[in-house]
């Protein structure tokens, strides 16, 4: 079907779009990474733990013990359901985030501009493109204004491509559409680097070029994080050791007894007892659920791997406008020459609202009268802005004009925008050329950084110094300062650069953008957490310094873009150690700042929202873009998206990142420790030639306790007190370093000793000793009590008793109580105890079993106190 090119300016109707969406399907490329339920089930069954459980169930059947085989099968099913549920929570969290970060597209429908999900774009839609947008579908250009596209996703060529609209149809509206030239075609998945345009959508979804070649960003497999790689190496080493140990023990048992099947069951139980398969569960669940928690804090996670790094951030580079400030611009000060057209030194006419100088957050009074001498300044500020403003500064200019200018002013007359000159790294100003009357010269309006407008106006050195002093005065009050100029031009052959126009200086505009009220506390939190905050802005240095002062940043140096250009990499690295404000910074200079900080060994977070911010966002350890004003290009490069563009949300995210990593570390230590007594219960009877205490049935029962504890309980663990008063962690250190492993080993051994004492007490008395089934019951009650103790002692990294009970985790308490009830049911319900080879305990022995388990708490806290003291004093001894 050839779309109707001529009806496109009004766009499709809502009914037409709905019909085409039903016919063609959503505008999506098939994603190969989403797993079906059956695929998830198959992947889970391939894990070693489930393979061992299934093998044990089959061996029970071969032994002729159908009841135990079926019971173990039920346990296998229960563990499978639990793991399936936890993995499902992870995938559901990730899918919810994917939906939240879904791309949007602006289209014309029913003659109105609408913002819709990109998946609802259909063939025949009129797509509106602007700088920073990601193109939603393939199409033909109807209109283009200085449009340049980044098509590297399809072509691999990084140089932006100039685009031009379709040539007018020579044969009239009834002639068939000719095949457009490449420069008139745009493709889904590419980005607008510069300019704007209107596109007639011709292909969506799998019919687009990106769909036909099977390319999608969602199909890219992310590499394992350092944490996942470290854990995989640890599990691999343990798996090799377990395999060797189990083979040796099975062969030994066969040599002793001559029975292969019981020996294999004992070997399987030993392998299941030692192998920490829970690591894969927590490494999947914690980041996914952490990302879900971040969403509630107003931070969307685009790359789940960023969760691992978030809590380790040591330097936070932040924008000023809209991030530290409210991004609600209001014109509060004006300065113009006393004589129109003269910029030479002399008295300056100034207009200021009464609120200026009283309070940074005070609202200016719009009713303050505006003299006629200031009208041209506001008029040309409006003409140099977008006719339909989106930028808060341009919105402020339009609001000022509507209030103070009358209908006779040219800004509100009928005019046509015939040429635009966008901001560029070489000229921080934008210019618009307007045609009002056919016989009149064109009107040229420019606004931008005062230095740039001074260059356009070719001010004398004296005049430049005179106006720069006025800029410094306004900037020192925390104002965002812009300059405005105007000129005239005859002819239709527009110059390549605004420098070729003859501009006249009009004056300065100062805008107030109040600091967000929560920023001082957020900055204080960063300082107490050892995080260096650097404000990076394109604004005037004095303005940035004043905002930094209001925010509570410490005194430091200010680095400007011009000075940065003159520094080599080594000098820049050294300079940044003392810098708190970087002003007049171009987007491409942000990348150098990121790289210099990383060369210092810092973990860098960088905020940005524009097209040219993408390289810095991608290079930073954590790239953060804005949800309200960020471009699609910036979102594609970033790891996190701030829904409200608020700096305080970043700090809340860092706090949550520290909590996630701390809880993950506690969970990993718990897993390491709990497997020590379990492995001991399986290994010692095999070494001593005693009847086995631990059978595969019992390991499966323990998995129903351990899995929820290590995953759900620790994931819900509240943050530690004073968490934001400690310095950032070293990102290169292992999750389980020597201190953590030694501490886990010691705690696990404490619990194992208590379990051993419980076993010894059950066996004392000779003929009055408990039976094997009762001994197993006693040992299991001690182990489960010690498991609860191990969780409690793992809640805090300090040995203090008070810290254990602070910030209660009711989810964990409910899980532990349920686990205790499950074990008591398994022991005291005759039908179930017979199957599991337990036997009811007399009440005195039940009390003793609980007592031995509780004894591990003071033992664990004592060992932890000794180890913490040892590791704190070790550096001093070395020095």
PDB file of C-alpha atoms in Angstrom, residues 401-502:
ATOM      1  CA  UNK A 401       5.495  39.131  26.457  1.00  0.00           C
ATOM      2  CA  UNK A 402       1.857  38.177  26.934  1.00  0.00           C
ATOM      3  CA  UNK A 403       1.760  40.185  30.135  1.00  0.00           C
ATOM      4  CA  UNK A 404       3.709  43.291  29.132  1.00  0.00           C
ATOM      5  CA  UNK A 405       3.596  43.597  25.320  1.00  0.00           C
ATOM      6  CA  UNK A 406       0.557  44.697  23.401  1.00  0.00           C
ATOM      7  CA  UNK A 407      -0.869  43.225  20.213  1.00  0.00           C
ATOM      8  CA  UNK A 408       0.833  45.862  18.057  1.00  0.00           C
ATOM      9  CA  UNK A 409       4.282  44.485  18.898  1.00  0.00           C
ATOM     10  CA  UNK A 410       5.813  42.491  16.091  1.00  0.00           C
ATOM     11  CA  UNK A 411       6.311  39.434  18.319  1.00  0.00           C
ATOM     12  CA  UNK A 412       2.574  38.869  18.273  1.00  0.00           C
ATOM     13  CA  UNK A 413       1.977  39.755  14.629  1.00  0.00           C
ATOM     14  CA  UNK A 414       1.639  37.436  11.672  1.00  0.00           C
ATOM     15  CA  UNK A 415       5.067  36.298  10.574  1.00  0.00           C
ATOM     16  CA  UNK A 416       6.782  33.318   8.998  1.00  0.00           C
ATOM     17  CA  UNK A 417       9.921  31.689  10.386  1.00  0.00           C
ATOM     18  CA  UNK A 418      12.045  31.188   7.271  1.00  0.00           C
ATOM     19  CA  UNK A 419      15.462  30.184   8.645  1.00  0.00           C
ATOM     20  CA  UNK A 420      16.926  28.970  11.935  1.00  0.00           C
ATOM     21  CA  UNK A 421      20.465  28.662  13.253  1.00  0.00           C
ATOM     22  CA  UNK A 422      20.666  26.223  16.165  1.00  0.00           C
ATOM     23  CA  UNK A 423      23.021  26.241  19.125  1.00  0.00           C
ATOM     24  CA  UNK A 424      26.394  24.685  18.390  1.00  0.00           C
ATOM     25  CA  UNK A 425      29.551  23.986  20.403  1.00  0.00           C
ATOM     26  CA  UNK A 426      31.285  26.834  18.581  1.00  0.00           C
ATOM     27  CA  UNK A 427      28.449  29.365  19.029  1.00  0.00           C
ATOM     28  CA  UNK A 428      26.266  29.167  22.136  1.00  0.00           C
ATOM     29  CA  UNK A 429      23.472  31.192  20.621  1.00  0.00           C
ATOM     30  CA  UNK A 430      20.469  30.547  18.414  1.00  0.00           C
ATOM     31  CA  UNK A 431      19.135  32.829  15.690  1.00  0.00           C
ATOM     32  CA  UNK A 432      15.812  32.984  13.872  1.00  0.00           C
ATOM     33  CA  UNK A 433      15.078  34.778  10.599  1.00  0.00           C
ATOM     34  CA  UNK A 434      11.476  36.025  10.207  1.00  0.00           C
ATOM     35  CA  UNK A 435       9.523  37.347   7.216  1.00  0.00           C
ATOM     36  CA  UNK A 436       6.638  39.635   8.173  1.00  0.00           C
ATOM     37  CA  UNK A 437       5.799  41.597   5.032  1.00  0.00           C
ATOM     38  CA  UNK A 438       6.815  40.528   1.496  1.00  0.00           C
ATOM     39  CA  UNK A 439       8.490  43.863   0.753  1.00  0.00           C
ATOM     40  CA  UNK A 440      10.124  44.410   4.138  1.00  0.00           C
ATOM     41  CA  UNK A 441      13.601  43.192   5.064  1.00  0.00           C
ATOM     42  CA  UNK A 442      13.813  40.004   7.085  1.00  0.00           C
ATOM     43  CA  UNK A 443      14.004  40.381  10.871  1.00  0.00           C
ATOM     44  CA  UNK A 444      16.831  38.463  12.532  1.00  0.00           C
ATOM     45  CA  UNK A 445      16.643  37.756  16.282  1.00  0.00           C
ATOM     46  CA  UNK A 446      19.334  36.082  18.368  1.00  0.00           C
ATOM     47  CA  UNK A 447      19.628  35.030  22.006  1.00  0.00           C
ATOM     48  CA  UNK A 448      22.222  33.037  23.901  1.00  0.00           C
ATOM     49  CA  UNK A 449      25.235  33.229  26.174  1.00  0.00           C
ATOM     50  CA  UNK A 450      26.307  36.875  26.680  1.00  0.00           C
ATOM     51  CA  UNK A 451      29.812  36.177  25.323  1.00  0.00           C
ATOM     52  CA  UNK A 452      28.369  34.625  22.157  1.00  0.00           C
ATOM     53  CA  UNK A 453      25.970  37.510  21.523  1.00  0.00           C
ATOM     54  CA  UNK A 454      28.808  39.980  22.136  1.00  0.00           C
ATOM     55  CA  UNK A 455      30.786  38.229  19.420  1.00  0.00           C
ATOM     56  CA  UNK A 456      27.834  38.434  17.027  1.00  0.00           C
ATOM     57  CA  UNK A 457      27.482  42.161  17.756  1.00  0.00           C
ATOM     58  CA  UNK A 458      31.256  42.763  17.523  1.00  0.00           C
ATOM     59  CA  UNK A 459      31.281  44.839  20.704  1.00  0.00           C
ATOM     60  CA  UNK A 460      34.335  46.946  21.456  1.00  0.00           C
ATOM     61  CA  UNK A 461      36.609  45.779  24.312  1.00  0.00           C
ATOM     62  CA  UNK A 462      35.327  48.550  26.566  1.00  0.00           C
ATOM     63  CA  UNK A 463      31.710  47.728  25.844  1.00  0.00           C
ATOM     64  CA  UNK A 464      32.386  44.025  26.378  1.00  0.00           C
ATOM     65  CA  UNK A 465      33.944  44.651  29.803  1.00  0.00           C
ATOM     66  CA  UNK A 466      31.110  47.014  30.695  1.00  0.00           C
ATOM     67  CA  UNK A 467      28.412  44.421  29.952  1.00  0.00           C
ATOM     68  CA  UNK A 468      30.371  41.525  31.412  1.00  0.00           C
ATOM     69  CA  UNK A 469      30.374  43.421  34.700  1.00  0.00           C
ATOM     70  CA  UNK A 470      26.582  43.661  34.471  1.00  0.00           C
ATOM     71  CA  UNK A 471      26.443  39.916  33.733  1.00  0.00           C
ATOM     72  CA  UNK A 472      28.595  39.179  36.787  1.00  0.00           C
ATOM     73  CA  UNK A 473      26.349  41.344  38.954  1.00  0.00           C
ATOM     74  CA  UNK A 474      23.211  39.500  37.845  1.00  0.00           C
ATOM     75  CA  UNK A 475      24.855  36.079  37.982  1.00  0.00           C
ATOM     76  CA  UNK A 476      26.061  36.689  41.542  1.00  0.00           C
ATOM     77  CA  UNK A 477      22.395  36.842  42.541  1.00  0.00           C
ATOM     78  CA  UNK A 478      21.864  33.338  41.165  1.00  0.00           C
ATOM     79  CA  UNK A 479      20.211  34.467  37.924  1.00  0.00           C
ATOM     80  CA  UNK A 480      20.484  32.669  34.623  1.00  0.00           C
ATOM     81  CA  UNK A 481      21.690  35.419  32.270  1.00  0.00           C
ATOM     82  CA  UNK A 482      21.089  35.558  28.509  1.00  0.00           C
ATOM     83  CA  UNK A 483      21.796  38.292  25.999  1.00  0.00           C
ATOM     84  CA  UNK A 484      19.611  39.329  23.044  1.00  0.00           C
ATOM     85  CA  UNK A 485      20.437  40.987  19.721  1.00  0.00           C
ATOM     86  CA  UNK A 486      18.577  41.801  16.506  1.00  0.00           C
ATOM     87  CA  UNK A 487      19.306  42.693  12.912  1.00  0.00           C
ATOM     88  CA  UNK A 488      17.871  42.938   9.402  1.00  0.00           C
ATOM     89  CA  UNK A 489      18.608  41.056   6.210  1.00  0.00           C
ATOM     90  CA  UNK A 490      17.625  41.538   2.556  1.00  0.00           C
ATOM     91  CA  UNK A 491      17.505  38.704   0.059  1.00  0.00           C
ATOM     92  CA  UNK A 492      16.716  34.997  -0.027  1.00  0.00           C
ATOM     93  CA  UNK A 493      20.234  33.541   0.026  1.00  0.00           C
ATOM     94  CA  UNK A 494      20.806  33.077   3.737  1.00  0.00           C
ATOM     95  CA  UNK A 495      24.376  32.943   5.041  1.00  0.00           C
ATOM     96  CA  UNK A 496      25.851  29.728   6.420  1.00  0.00           C
ATOM     97  CA  UNK A 497      26.525  31.220   9.843  1.00  0.00           C
ATOM     98  CA  UNK A 498      24.864  33.915  12.000  1.00  0.00           C
ATOM     99  CA  UNK A 499      28.206  35.745  12.120  1.00  0.00           C
ATOM    100  CA  UNK A 500      27.450  37.087   8.631  1.00  0.00           C
ATOM    101  CA  UNK A 501      24.410  39.049   9.861  1.00  0.00           C
ATOM    102  CA  UNK A 502      24.750  42.617  11.125  1.00  0.00           C
TER     103      UNK A 502
END
